[in-house]
Amino acid sequence: MAEKLLDFNEALDRLGGDAEFLTELLYELLSQIDQNFSEIKNAIVEKKFDELKSLSHSLKGASANLNVNRLASRFLALEDLGAAKSVEGANEILELIAQDKNELKVFLSQN
């Protein structure tokens, strides 16, 4: 079974049931990802492994804190690549992150 993109109810519980605040935080997460996406791509192309690891670690934590578990897993995979000084499969992971971002945007627009 595929991992759920977002455990909304769990995230909502963590924030004391404040759905509006959670929605704001999820939009902020999307903004952070957008702001860092080109830097991550650049780190992959230029094989700047420490930068890839650092950026991915930050976004992994932000995603995990909001129970956006699938994105957290994707950023963990990129972080692990940076730690291993490898970029093998990184572009595929970026494509999956882009798909997940779009799925989250659709979810937020419908709620």
Short mmCIF file of C-alpha atoms in Angstrom, two decimals:
data_model
loop_
_atom_site.label_atom_id
_atom_site.label_comp_id
_atom_site.label_asym_id
_atom_site.label_seq_id
_atom_site.Cartn_x
_atom_site.Cartn_y
_atom_site.Cartn_z
CA MET A 1 0.00 0.00 0.00
CA ALA A 2 1.32 3.42 -0.94
CA GLU A 3 2.16 5.84 1.83
CA LYS A 4 -0.44 8.55 2.43
CA LEU A 5 0.71 12.00 1.43
CA LEU A 6 -0.74 13.64 4.53
CA ASP A 7 -2.21 12.42 7.79
CA PHE A 8 -4.47 15.44 8.18
CA ASN A 9 -6.26 14.21 11.30
CA GLU A 10 -3.01 13.46 13.12
CA ALA A 11 -1.62 16.88 12.18
CA LEU A 12 -4.88 18.48 13.28
CA ASP A 13 -4.65 16.73 16.65
CA ARG A 14 -1.09 18.00 17.10
CA LEU A 15 -2.36 21.55 16.61
CA GLY A 16 -5.28 21.24 18.98
CA GLY A 17 -7.87 21.00 16.21
CA ASP A 18 -7.07 24.36 14.57
CA ALA A 19 -7.71 23.51 10.90
CA GLU A 20 -7.17 27.07 9.70
CA PHE A 21 -3.73 27.23 11.31
CA LEU A 22 -2.82 23.82 9.89
CA THR A 23 -3.84 24.97 6.43
CA GLU A 24 -1.65 28.08 6.80
CA LEU A 25 1.29 25.92 7.86
CA LEU A 26 0.78 23.56 4.92
CA TYR A 27 0.79 26.50 2.50
CA GLU A 28 3.97 27.74 4.19
CA LEU A 29 5.52 24.29 3.70
CA LEU A 30 4.68 24.44 -0.01
CA SER A 31 6.28 27.87 -0.17
CA GLN A 32 9.44 26.60 1.56
CA ILE A 33 9.67 23.69 -0.88
CA ASP A 34 9.20 26.03 -3.84
CA GLN A 35 11.87 28.39 -2.51
CA ASN A 36 14.39 25.58 -2.08
CA PHE A 37 13.54 23.41 -5.08
CA SER A 38 15.92 25.10 -7.53
CA GLU A 39 18.70 25.05 -4.93
CA ILE A 40 18.19 21.33 -4.46
CA LYS A 41 18.24 20.79 -8.23
CA ASN A 42 21.42 22.84 -8.45
CA ALA A 43 23.03 20.88 -5.61
CA ILE A 44 22.26 17.67 -7.49
CA VAL A 45 23.62 18.93 -10.81
CA GLU A 46 26.76 20.37 -9.23
CA LYS A 47 27.12 17.43 -6.82
CA LYS A 48 27.14 19.68 -3.77
CA PHE A 49 26.39 16.82 -1.42
CA ASP A 50 26.51 18.77 1.86
CA GLU A 51 24.07 21.34 0.49
CA LEU A 52 21.77 18.58 -0.79
CA LYS A 53 21.86 16.91 2.61
CA SER A 54 21.25 20.14 4.53
CA LEU A 55 18.38 21.43 2.38
CA SER A 56 16.72 18.02 2.30
CA HIS A 57 17.10 17.60 6.06
CA SER A 58 15.36 20.92 6.70
CA LEU A 59 12.44 20.13 4.40
CA LYS A 60 12.18 16.59 5.76
CA GLY A 61 11.73 17.98 9.26
CA ALA A 62 9.20 20.60 8.18
CA SER A 63 7.20 17.95 6.31
CA ALA A 64 7.34 15.45 9.16
CA ASN A 65 6.23 18.05 11.72
CA LEU A 66 3.04 18.56 9.70
CA ASN A 67 2.51 14.83 9.07
CA VAL A 68 3.15 15.21 5.34
CA ASN A 69 4.76 11.81 5.59
CA ARG A 70 5.27 11.00 1.93
CA LEU A 71 7.16 14.24 1.33
CA ALA A 72 9.18 13.64 4.50
CA SER A 73 10.17 10.23 3.11
CA ARG A 74 11.17 11.75 -0.23
CA PHE A 75 13.34 14.39 1.45
CA LEU A 76 14.88 11.70 3.68
CA ALA A 77 15.85 9.82 0.52
CA LEU A 78 17.53 12.96 -0.86
CA GLU A 79 19.23 13.59 2.49
CA ASP A 80 20.56 10.03 2.46
CA LEU A 81 21.89 10.53 -1.08
CA GLY A 82 23.71 13.65 0.07
CA ALA A 83 25.19 11.78 3.03
CA ALA A 84 26.30 8.97 0.69
CA LYS A 85 27.76 11.53 -1.74
CA SER A 86 25.58 10.19 -4.52
CA VAL A 87 22.97 11.64 -6.85
CA GLU A 88 21.80 8.31 -8.26
CA GLY A 89 18.02 8.43 -8.55
CA ALA A 90 17.83 12.03 -7.32
CA ASN A 91 16.03 13.35 -10.40
CA GLU A 92 13.36 10.68 -10.06
CA ILE A 93 12.86 11.67 -6.43
CA LEU A 94 12.52 15.32 -7.48
CA GLU A 95 9.80 14.33 -9.95
CA LEU A 96 7.94 12.50 -7.18
CA ILE A 97 8.29 15.53 -4.90
CA ALA A 98 6.81 17.74 -7.63
CA GLN A 99 3.87 15.33 -7.96
CA ASP A 100 3.37 15.29 -4.20
CA LYS A 101 3.46 19.10 -4.07
CA ASN A 102 0.75 19.25 -6.71
CA GLU A 103 -1.34 16.68 -4.86
CA LEU A 104 -1.04 18.72 -1.66
CA LYS A 105 -2.03 21.90 -3.51
CA VAL A 106 -5.12 20.16 -4.88
CA PHE A 107 -5.99 18.85 -1.41
CA LEU A 108 -5.67 22.32 0.11
CA SER A 109 -7.75 23.93 -2.64
CA GLN A 110 -10.57 21.48 -1.95
CA ASN A 111 -10.62 21.92 1.82
#
